[in-house]
Amino acid sequence: MKKSMMMLLFTALLFFLIPMHTQAAAKQTKIFLDGQELVLPHSVEVVNIRNNIMIPIRVVAENLKFNVNWDKKTQNVHIQQGSKAISLTVGKNEALVENDTVTLNVAPQMIKNTVVVPMRFVSEEMGLSVGWNNKDKLVTLSSNTSLPSEPSNESGIEATTNQIHEINYASNQLVVSLDQEITPVITTLQNPERIVVDFPSTNLGDMGQALSGGAMGRLDTSESPNIADIRYSLFKNDPAQVRIVIELNNVRSVNYEQQTIAGKFILDLSMVNEPVPVTPVSSGKKIVVIDPGHGGSDPGTTSFSKKPEKIFALALGLKVQALLQQESGIEVIMTRETDIYPTRSERVKLANDLKADVFVSIHGNSVKAAPQVSGTETYYYQRESSKELANLIHHNLIKALGFKDRGVRNGNYQVIRETTMSAVLLEVGFLSNKSEEEAMMSETNQNKAAQAIVDGIKEYLTL
Amino acid sequence: MKKGIYLAIAICAISILAVGCGSKPTSSGPVQGSDPASTSPETTANQNEEGEQSQDIQVFYADDQLLQLEQSTKNITFEDDSDKYSKTFAALKSNDQTELISLWNGIDLLSSTFNQGKLTLDVHIPDEARLGAGGELLAIDALKETFFQFEEISSIELLVDGDATESLMGHVEIEHPLTRE
């Protein structure tokens, strides 16, 4: 229960912000675009991976204002700006730039439910030049021409700063009360569908007092089912710029009209609703989710010959995948196909969202303090269907590998508890046991184990 | 009912300590009434000349096949409360019994602090000390069983390298803090 709440919270953090005061942390990476500091949303972290600055795709979309499309299923990030387009994939070192393949220093990664991409690569491909001041952790970006609508002070007169006094939303109308008429810059973004309204040279008046730095306020939109969220913030400091983001909910398309009446800016929205979301089930095939344990930042245990468990789990998982792909009645989905770390909640969510029929998590066991301990054990959690699946796979594994039979056991593990289908966790053998590790690392035995797992799954699905 | 027995044992323990004090009037030890050992039901604390105390405690390990928890009586010697908890952890990680497996072997205790019923243990887990799914569950149970024998501990905040991580070894979620169930 608590965990599912955590999961919800994480998902929410992807798109929303918790209003909070920003801290002037000395080591925090700051990004300047054309001399102006980007006020990054509070929840957003810029990470440094082997000296590559990685930024969440949300920053690419909201701060750099490129069009970003995220396809969760293929783990693909598509970034577009005018005629320039690049395509990156989580965990892959290769990216596509207008159909040419280029190699990245660091592959995009999924960190805490957020996809991060290499900043220099994305910026430069999009026509920005990038500078890095390591001492002060400053990134400077400068655009030549192509960036949309940066507020400028070119008039030569120090623009007097406008004030916003009130923001309201009702009956598909956003009403912003200003002390001077001003035409905001409006952009639409996808995934999720958003309308971004930027007011240049504008500050939050009375209503801004409770907010500081990158903090954010939000409107009550509980009576507007088409609106997921409306948030506003002082987006830039010098000169001031206020940003209002309207995030839409289940909307297929949106049109808007803007007008200014008596000092009030009014944005009228007309939305076409999305039909009820379709379930991803296809073609009557059984969906099997294979989950190679650990990965990325979580190496799992270390084997007798000092190899990380995640390597074994992935190697075996990919062999199971290859065999299942030959089955016409089965569609196989992997929680990971590379050395990345999806959280356990993400693995569970993937299987549940797909309405999978079978979930198999693959692990290698270990107890370094007792290297003589060996054998195969298989876990299920309470459900009879999971127990049946566990028995079938376990039986096949024991037959195929000939390891000691440690039994089929009930175990309270998140990935088999929170998944809603038949789910098992395999501890194929002990990586801390010298001879078992040797066997588990051999191609022959991995192929045998993969076949045993597939046989168990097929028996369970009566295919 | 059980409470009554505990109380009786506690009173016995206190009176034994009181007698101890009486027979050694020159000892200027700490105030015995606040000694947590005196509230511990199964055990009796003894104090030697250096102000060190020794106590028999129950420590939980896995059986030699890593299938279930087994308890074993260990004697620990410590100077004060904080030392008691680090010595208990040291007992938990010691792997000197052939028929039992230490589930915390190889895991380092970085710090332990006790404040108002909450024991905070900060540990470092080298990759090779990580257990499989079964071992990880047993390890958490062993820690809880072992530390919750001290009545003054009502919860344990278990940190890995200073962080309240979602899991110790990647299979089991851990509550922050761990509580008596």
XYZ file of C-alpha atoms in Angstrom:
644
model
C 0.000 0.000 0.000
C 2.655 2.406 1.131
C 4.777 1.398 -1.816
C 2.090 2.055 -4.330
C 1.707 5.482 -2.832
C 5.422 6.014 -3.299
C 5.092 4.955 -6.882
C 2.287 7.407 -7.452
C 4.364 10.121 -5.926
C 7.310 9.375 -8.154
C 5.139 9.398 -11.231
C 3.665 12.657 -10.104
C 7.105 14.141 -9.651
C 7.765 13.557 -13.311
C 5.216 16.108 -14.288
C 4.401 18.170 -11.252
C 6.308 20.023 -8.667
C 6.066 20.214 -4.958
C 6.023 23.866 -4.035
C 9.144 24.326 -2.025
C 11.770 26.935 -1.549
C 14.855 26.414 -3.599
C 18.119 26.132 -1.803
C 21.179 27.972 -2.849
C 23.293 24.841 -2.783
C 26.806 25.763 -3.716
C 27.532 22.698 -5.810
C 24.306 22.618 -7.721
C 24.739 22.793 -11.458
C 23.274 25.936 -12.932
C 22.301 26.418 -16.520
C 22.424 29.753 -18.256
C 20.734 30.235 -21.586
C 21.884 33.367 -23.397
C 23.060 34.830 -20.128
C 19.876 34.116 -18.232
C 19.750 31.508 -15.562
C 17.175 28.835 -16.185
C 15.083 28.393 -13.091
C 14.912 24.638 -12.960
C 11.901 23.025 -11.377
C 12.710 21.989 -7.836
C 12.295 18.257 -8.313
C 14.581 18.261 -11.303
C 18.139 17.164 -10.843
C 20.969 17.725 -13.221
C 23.295 14.760 -12.899
C 26.893 14.342 -13.851
C 27.722 10.942 -15.301
C 31.389 10.427 -16.080
C 31.772 14.154 -16.726
C 28.727 14.346 -18.943
C 26.006 16.667 -17.753
C 22.699 14.859 -18.059
C 19.438 16.763 -17.976
C 15.917 15.415 -17.616
C 13.919 15.530 -20.846
C 11.464 17.706 -19.003
C 14.093 20.450 -18.906
C 14.688 19.978 -22.624
C 11.003 20.520 -23.252
C 10.115 23.165 -20.715
C 13.295 25.177 -20.334
C 14.906 24.794 -23.729
C 11.505 24.600 -25.407
C 12.271 21.842 -27.843
C 9.544 19.454 -28.833
C 10.055 16.231 -26.935
C 8.290 12.950 -27.494
C 8.810 10.104 -25.060
C 7.716 6.644 -26.052
C 7.772 4.540 -22.931
C 7.330 1.249 -24.721
C 10.322 1.623 -27.008
C 12.180 3.798 -24.468
C 12.729 6.279 -27.241
C 13.176 10.011 -26.872
C 12.524 12.089 -29.962
C 13.584 15.714 -29.829
C 12.648 18.169 -32.509
C 13.314 21.825 -33.085
C 12.245 23.190 -36.426
C 13.808 20.984 -39.069
C 16.327 19.444 -36.683
C 15.447 16.131 -35.130
C 17.321 13.651 -32.988
C 16.277 10.329 -31.641
C 17.783 8.689 -28.566
C 17.020 5.488 -26.727
C 17.406 4.815 -23.026
C 20.401 2.566 -22.434
C 21.707 2.876 -25.996
C 24.911 4.626 -26.909
C 23.739 5.278 -30.433
C 21.529 8.132 -31.440
C 19.960 9.114 -34.734
C 20.549 12.596 -36.089
C 18.470 13.059 -39.223
C 18.908 9.371 -40.082
C 22.644 9.313 -39.398
C 23.824 7.197 -36.515
C 26.133 8.897 -34.050
C 27.774 7.500 -30.944
C 27.156 9.091 -27.568
C 29.610 9.314 -24.682
C 26.842 8.331 -22.336
C 23.545 6.700 -23.172
C 20.299 8.284 -21.976
C 19.240 6.726 -18.709
C 16.238 6.283 -16.541
C 16.968 7.713 -13.114
C 14.214 7.695 -10.526
C 11.524 7.487 -13.175
C 12.983 10.394 -15.088
C 14.707 10.052 -18.414
C 17.925 12.021 -18.599
C 19.807 12.826 -21.794
C 23.311 14.149 -22.417
C 22.997 17.914 -22.382
C 25.895 18.796 -24.643
C 24.843 16.434 -27.383
C 21.223 17.513 -27.397
C 22.042 21.208 -27.190
C 24.670 21.164 -29.890
C 22.555 19.134 -32.269
C 19.800 21.663 -31.716
C 22.105 24.504 -32.687
C 23.136 25.813 -29.293
C 26.747 26.249 -28.350
C 27.671 24.862 -24.966
C 30.200 26.006 -22.402
C 31.075 24.369 -19.080
C 32.656 26.015 -16.089
C 33.699 23.139 -13.887
C 34.731 25.254 -10.930
C 31.366 26.880 -10.445
C 29.361 24.085 -12.075
C 27.937 26.425 -14.664
C 26.601 25.399 -18.031
C 26.292 28.203 -20.532
C 24.184 27.767 -23.620
C 24.023 30.290 -26.357
C 21.658 30.315 -29.260
C 22.396 31.894 -32.588
C 18.982 32.326 -34.075
C 16.697 29.436 -33.798
C 15.453 29.578 -30.230
C 11.864 30.643 -29.990
C 10.763 33.773 -28.318
C 13.272 34.633 -25.678
C 12.163 37.847 -24.078
C 14.518 40.567 -25.172
C 15.469 43.949 -23.887
C 16.459 45.168 -27.303
C 14.210 48.173 -27.121
C 17.041 49.802 -25.227
C 14.690 50.935 -22.536
C 14.856 48.928 -19.362
C 11.406 47.403 -19.605
C 9.269 48.216 -16.657
C 8.207 45.037 -15.046
C 4.557 44.139 -15.223
C 2.764 42.546 -12.373
C 0.295 39.717 -12.390
C -2.291 40.130 -9.660
C -4.541 37.197 -10.186
C -4.822 33.986 -12.196
C -8.136 32.178 -12.518
C -9.463 29.274 -14.484
C -13.125 28.487 -14.990
C -15.355 27.329 -17.857
C -12.439 26.588 -20.181
C -11.120 30.110 -19.702
C -7.826 31.170 -18.226
C -8.002 34.745 -16.971
C -4.856 36.593 -15.956
C -5.144 40.024 -14.354
C -2.214 42.287 -15.198
C -1.410 45.876 -14.438
C -0.397 46.487 -18.063
C -1.465 44.900 -21.294
C 1.075 42.453 -22.582
C 1.025 39.744 -25.199
C 2.354 36.487 -23.828
C 4.190 33.864 -25.849
C 2.167 30.662 -26.117
C 3.649 27.274 -26.921
C 2.157 23.808 -26.856
C 4.061 20.766 -25.667
C 3.251 17.096 -25.791
C 3.605 14.158 -23.438
C 1.773 15.217 -21.465
C -0.211 17.712 -23.575
C 0.508 21.189 -22.217
C -0.054 24.798 -23.107
C 2.733 27.036 -21.891
C 1.994 30.731 -21.535
C 5.039 32.950 -20.951
C 4.706 36.553 -19.845
C 7.940 38.425 -20.591
C 9.117 41.196 -18.254
C 6.462 40.215 -15.808
C 6.612 39.477 -12.135
C 4.192 37.823 -9.809
C 2.662 40.698 -7.829
C 0.940 40.175 -4.529
C 0.346 36.551 -5.337
C 4.049 35.923 -5.794
C 5.014 36.649 -2.242
C 4.497 33.131 -1.053
C 6.610 31.817 -3.887
C 10.314 32.199 -4.228
C 12.980 30.974 -6.584
C 11.733 28.094 -8.667
C 8.735 27.508 -6.433
C 5.433 27.025 -8.022
C 1.832 27.793 -7.304
C -1.137 25.961 -8.681
C -4.786 26.571 -9.283
C -7.607 24.429 -8.078
C -8.777 22.635 -11.213
C -10.776 19.907 -9.519
C -13.929 20.966 -11.348
C -12.343 20.798 -14.796
C -11.909 17.165 -15.823
C -9.999 18.148 -18.957
C -7.334 19.892 -16.927
C -4.772 17.856 -15.073
C -3.060 20.829 -13.534
C -2.463 24.545 -13.899
C 0.753 25.781 -12.336
C 2.522 29.104 -12.373
C 5.942 30.298 -11.366
C 8.482 33.007 -11.727
C 10.277 31.193 -14.501
C 13.226 33.514 -14.881
C 14.645 36.115 -12.606
C 16.528 38.667 -14.587
C 14.533 39.924 -16.412
C 11.496 38.521 -14.742
C 9.318 36.117 -16.662
C 6.187 34.424 -15.438
C 5.214 31.079 -16.840
C 1.828 29.464 -16.604
C 1.552 25.820 -17.628
C -1.836 24.288 -18.362
C -1.572 20.534 -18.374
C -4.407 18.753 -20.133
C -5.976 15.472 -19.257
C -7.175 12.933 -21.834
C -7.426 15.569 -24.509
C -6.857 14.663 -28.125
C -6.505 18.154 -29.451
C -6.868 21.662 -28.234
C -7.453 25.033 -29.854
C -7.108 28.320 -28.112
C -7.995 31.941 -28.710
C -6.467 34.801 -26.833
C -7.699 38.305 -26.182
C -7.010 41.121 -23.801
C -9.946 42.944 -22.263
C -9.641 45.696 -19.691
C -6.190 44.705 -18.509
C -7.129 41.043 -18.347
C -5.514 38.480 -20.580
C -8.030 35.776 -21.496
C -7.227 32.428 -23.064
C -10.228 30.465 -24.333
C -9.653 26.755 -24.737
C -11.673 24.378 -26.847
C -10.772 20.751 -26.398
C -11.610 17.508 -28.117
C -11.644 14.660 -25.659
C -9.702 11.490 -26.104
C -11.835 8.366 -26.290
C -11.392 6.018 -23.329
C -7.769 4.848 -23.425
C -7.363 1.543 -25.188
C -5.942 -1.406 -23.313
C -2.661 -2.609 -24.699
C -3.782 -6.222 -25.098
C -3.323 -7.447 -28.624
C -4.151 -10.370 -30.826
C -5.035 -12.920 -28.135
C -1.381 -13.617 -27.451
C -0.323 -14.349 -23.907
C 1.893 -11.620 -22.531
C 4.965 -12.769 -20.627
C 7.116 -10.237 -18.792
C 10.691 -11.327 -18.123
C 12.491 -9.371 -15.422
C 16.272 -9.757 -15.247
C 16.970 -8.739 -11.643
C 18.955 -5.676 -10.547
C 20.872 -3.780 -13.281
C 22.544 -0.409 -13.738
C 23.324 1.173 -10.396
C 22.185 -1.976 -8.564
C 24.725 -4.710 -9.306
C 23.078 -7.289 -7.079
C 25.549 -9.592 -5.426
C 29.068 -10.406 -6.554
C 29.780 -13.960 -7.649
C 32.566 -16.283 -6.554
C 34.705 -15.118 -9.473
C 33.749 -11.472 -8.819
C 31.138 -11.014 -11.525
C 28.049 -8.956 -10.714
C 24.737 -10.783 -10.462
C 23.096 -8.287 -12.836
C 25.213 -9.644 -15.711
C 24.063 -13.203 -15.074
C 20.420 -12.160 -14.702
C 20.498 -10.224 -17.967
C 22.324 -12.944 -19.901
C 19.795 -15.567 -18.846
C 16.875 -13.175 -19.310
C 17.877 -12.417 -22.897
C 18.129 -16.139 -23.664
C 14.621 -16.650 -22.306
C 13.459 -13.714 -24.416
C 14.997 -15.179 -27.573
C 13.240 -18.504 -27.009
C 9.891 -16.912 -26.202
C 10.079 -14.773 -29.346
C 9.859 -17.992 -31.350
C 6.539 -18.857 -29.723
C 3.621 -17.710 -31.846
C 1.226 -17.694 -28.901
C 3.427 -15.535 -26.674
C 4.391 -11.915 -26.689
C 7.453 -11.325 -24.524
C 8.233 -7.993 -22.893
C 11.452 -7.334 -20.987
C 11.739 -5.037 -17.963
C 15.281 -4.382 -19.143
C 17.335 -5.450 -22.143
C 20.483 -3.578 -21.209
C 22.427 -2.704 -18.091
C 19.939 -0.222 -16.676
C 18.089 -0.090 -13.374
C 14.334 0.147 -13.522
C 13.003 0.436 -9.962
C 11.030 -2.494 -8.668
C 7.913 -0.315 -8.752
C 8.510 0.400 -12.426
C 8.875 -3.307 -13.163
C 5.626 -4.032 -11.369
C 3.841 -1.188 -13.108
C 5.020 -2.323 -16.529
C 3.622 -5.822 -16.014
C 0.371 -4.578 -14.491
C -0.187 -1.952 -17.194
C 0.371 -4.547 -19.889
C -2.096 -6.835 -18.124
C 0.533 -9.522 -18.526
C -0.316 -13.173 -17.951
C 3.010 -14.224 -16.516
C 5.841 -12.406 -14.725
C 9.204 -14.076 -14.177
C 11.983 -12.345 -12.240
C 15.447 -13.852 -12.664
C 18.099 -13.736 -9.931
C 21.248 -15.441 -8.718
C 21.542 -16.335 -5.044
C 24.440 -15.656 -2.720
C 25.738 -16.126 0.796
C 29.426 -15.436 0.910
C 29.662 -16.390 4.578
C 28.719 -19.977 3.704
C 30.151 -20.851 0.294
C 29.031 -24.486 0.639
C 25.351 -23.547 0.388
C 23.932 -24.337 -3.056
C 20.777 -25.076 -4.963
C 17.796 -23.686 -6.833
C 14.856 -22.037 -5.098
C 11.723 -20.503 -6.537
C 9.464 -17.963 -4.880
C 5.805 -17.136 -5.293
C 3.654 -14.903 -3.123
C 0.402 -16.339 -1.788
C -1.567 -16.590 -5.035
C -2.398 -20.147 -6.094
C -1.781 -19.307 -9.759
C 1.711 -18.048 -8.921
C 2.393 -21.180 -6.898
C 1.391 -23.359 -9.822
C 3.666 -21.406 -12.166
C 6.474 -21.599 -9.597
C 6.118 -25.381 -9.302
C 6.227 -25.889 -13.064
C 9.276 -23.674 -13.669
C 11.072 -24.999 -10.595
C 10.573 -28.598 -11.616
C 11.970 -27.885 -15.079
C 14.952 -25.974 -13.685
C 15.887 -28.768 -11.274
C 15.673 -31.281 -14.117
C 17.726 -29.130 -16.496
C 20.527 -27.972 -14.194
C 20.616 -30.747 -11.609
C 21.265 -28.301 -8.767
C 20.137 -29.138 -5.243
C 16.385 -28.656 -4.792
C 15.816 -25.965 -2.176
C 12.131 -25.969 -2.893
C 9.293 -23.725 -3.963
C 8.644 -21.174 -1.254
C 6.278 -18.405 -0.357
C 8.162 -15.108 -0.151
C 7.111 -11.537 0.429
C 8.922 -9.751 -2.373
C 7.577 -6.639 -4.008
C 7.848 -7.735 -7.639
C 5.825 -10.890 -7.046
C 3.497 -9.369 -4.444
C 2.430 -6.191 -6.219
C 2.136 -7.709 -9.664
C -1.421 -8.826 -10.313
C -0.713 -11.817 -12.551
C 0.990 -15.163 -11.912
C 4.414 -14.077 -10.790
C 7.539 -15.869 -9.662
C 11.051 -14.960 -8.559
C 13.755 -17.457 -9.467
C 16.958 -17.858 -7.510
C 18.515 -20.129 -10.097
C 21.575 -21.080 -8.088
C 24.216 -19.786 -5.700
C 26.738 -17.467 -7.316
C 28.725 -17.660 -4.070
C 29.227 -21.404 -4.553
C 32.250 -22.093 -6.711
C 30.968 -24.983 -8.782
C 27.435 -23.660 -9.099
C 28.718 -20.274 -10.236
C 30.884 -21.921 -12.857
C 27.879 -23.836 -14.137
C 25.651 -20.758 -14.122
C 28.139 -18.701 -16.099
C 28.428 -21.287 -18.879
C 26.530 -20.680 -22.104
C 25.384 -24.285 -22.258
C 23.820 -24.195 -18.835
C 22.279 -20.793 -19.404
C 20.646 -22.160 -22.553
C 19.391 -25.156 -20.587
C 18.031 -22.932 -17.844
C 16.370 -20.625 -20.377
C 14.703 -23.595 -22.063
C 13.539 -24.887 -18.672
C 11.982 -21.531 -17.800
C 10.264 -21.371 -21.192
C 9.004 -24.955 -20.824
C 7.567 -24.113 -17.411
C 5.841 -21.014 -18.755
C 4.393 -22.940 -21.706
C 3.139 -25.745 -19.478
C 1.502 -23.176 -17.253
C -0.150 -21.417 -20.198
C -0.997 -24.846 -21.703
C 0.579 -23.868 -25.018
C 0.421 -11.645 32.309
C 3.718 -11.599 30.506
C 4.184 -8.054 31.682
C 3.954 -9.206 35.268
C 6.729 -11.701 34.778
C 8.910 -9.080 33.099
C 8.262 -6.725 35.954
C 9.196 -9.388 38.496
C 12.394 -10.167 36.619
C 13.175 -6.477 36.307
C 12.706 -5.982 40.049
C 14.969 -8.963 40.710
C 17.566 -7.548 38.338
C 17.459 -4.161 40.027
C 17.749 -5.638 43.483
C 20.704 -7.767 42.414
C 22.378 -4.654 41.070
C 21.512 -2.790 44.240
C 23.108 -5.516 46.324
C 26.125 -5.361 44.017
C 26.409 -1.676 44.664
C 26.073 -2.136 48.369
C 28.899 -4.634 48.528
C 31.167 -2.309 46.596
C 30.689 1.101 48.086
C 33.891 2.480 46.532
C 32.622 1.937 42.978
C 31.441 5.169 41.440
C 29.615 3.607 38.531
C 26.764 5.216 36.600
C 23.352 5.512 38.161
C 22.111 1.966 38.024
C 18.447 2.844 37.805
C 18.899 4.283 34.318
C 20.906 1.349 33.036
C 18.968 -0.161 30.142
C 20.436 -3.548 30.955
C 18.421 -3.589 34.120
C 15.220 -3.363 32.126
C 16.206 -6.213 29.856
C 14.219 -9.205 30.979
C 16.167 -12.262 29.900
C 19.543 -11.043 30.897
C 21.537 -9.837 33.796
C 24.266 -7.307 33.445
C 27.442 -7.598 35.410
C 29.916 -4.886 35.936
C 33.621 -5.467 36.283
C 36.331 -3.307 37.741
C 36.951 -1.250 34.599
C 33.356 -0.072 34.459
C 32.666 -2.535 31.652
C 29.537 -4.592 31.725
C 28.925 -7.974 30.253
C 25.618 -9.395 29.255
C 24.249 -12.535 27.647
C 22.176 -11.710 24.606
C 20.305 -13.697 21.974
C 21.732 -13.277 18.501
C 19.956 -14.511 15.389
C 21.636 -16.276 12.497
C 20.561 -18.555 9.656
C 20.839 -22.319 9.940
C 23.617 -23.941 7.942
C 21.358 -24.332 4.904
C 20.172 -20.700 4.893
C 16.564 -21.741 5.300
C 15.465 -20.333 8.654
C 16.549 -18.251 11.632
C 18.260 -19.827 14.613
C 19.153 -18.095 17.843
C 22.332 -18.401 19.765
C 23.381 -16.974 23.136
C 26.369 -14.687 23.024
C 28.108 -12.773 25.757
C 28.965 -9.192 24.970
C 31.128 -6.776 26.936
C 30.490 -3.080 26.609
C 31.131 0.259 28.270
C 27.903 2.135 27.694
C 24.606 1.943 25.817
C 26.000 3.034 22.514
C 28.799 0.496 22.835
C 26.219 -2.176 23.657
C 24.540 -1.726 20.289
C 27.769 -1.796 18.309
C 28.848 -4.926 20.201
C 25.476 -6.493 19.435
C 25.954 -5.700 15.761
C 29.457 -7.147 15.930
C 27.954 -10.349 17.334
C 25.404 -10.373 14.532
C 28.110 -10.198 11.883
C 30.512 -12.651 13.447
C 30.589 -15.889 11.520
C 32.483 -18.118 13.956
C 29.940 -20.888 14.429
C 30.140 -23.705 11.912
C 26.505 -24.741 12.216
C 25.169 -21.194 11.833
C 25.515 -18.591 9.077
C 25.886 -14.919 9.912
C 23.566 -12.917 7.679
C 25.388 -9.671 8.410
C 28.869 -11.018 7.777
C 30.934 -8.578 5.740
C 28.555 -5.665 6.386
C 30.154 -2.716 8.165
C 28.493 -0.662 10.848
C 29.379 2.965 10.149
C 27.582 4.402 13.156
C 24.907 3.665 15.700
C 22.941 6.254 17.638
C 20.156 5.776 20.102
C 17.666 8.510 20.816
C 14.282 8.293 22.479
C 13.591 4.698 21.635
C 14.910 4.921 18.079
C 18.111 3.127 17.230
C 19.725 4.397 14.033
C 22.141 2.009 12.396
C 24.115 3.244 9.426
C 25.717 0.411 7.480
C 27.850 -0.084 4.422
C 27.160 -3.185 2.321
C 29.972 -4.293 0.012
C 28.590 -5.920 -3.153
C 29.890 -9.349 -2.225
C 28.039 -9.248 1.090
C 24.692 -8.912 -0.689
C 22.431 -11.895 -0.259
C 19.768 -13.394 -2.485
C 16.054 -12.852 -1.947
C 15.784 -15.493 0.786
C 18.874 -14.348 2.647
C 17.837 -10.703 2.535
C 14.507 -11.429 4.232
C 16.269 -13.519 6.877
C 18.867 -10.787 7.432
C 16.226 -8.154 8.153
C 14.403 -10.538 10.495
C 17.643 -11.408 12.263
C 18.414 -7.737 12.827
C 14.950 -7.040 14.184
C 14.844 -10.099 16.445
C 18.287 -9.354 17.803
C 17.853 -5.643 18.532
C 14.247 -5.736 19.637
C 15.227 -7.992 22.552
C 16.313 -4.711 24.152
C 13.081 -3.333 25.481
C 14.238 0.266 25.273
C 14.424 0.027 21.473
C 11.054 0.679 19.909
C 12.212 1.271 16.349
C 15.288 0.845 14.182
C 16.189 3.277 11.441
C 18.393 1.320 9.074
C 20.496 3.463 6.735
C 22.801 2.379 3.944
C 25.753 4.760 3.588
C 23.707 7.406 5.345
C 20.660 7.098 3.110
C 17.230 5.729 3.893
C 17.274 3.440 0.859
C 14.201 1.599 -0.376
C 15.954 -1.740 -0.122
C 19.080 -3.267 1.400
C 19.989 -5.728 -1.299
C 17.442 -5.193 -4.016
C 14.707 -7.737 -3.277
C 12.895 -6.572 -0.153
C 11.557 -3.088 0.601
C 12.467 -1.834 4.046
C 10.321 0.331 6.249
C 11.767 3.519 7.700
C 11.988 2.938 10.562
C 11.616 -0.769 11.210
C 9.182 -1.288 14.046
C 8.139 -4.095 16.353
C 5.135 -5.799 14.808
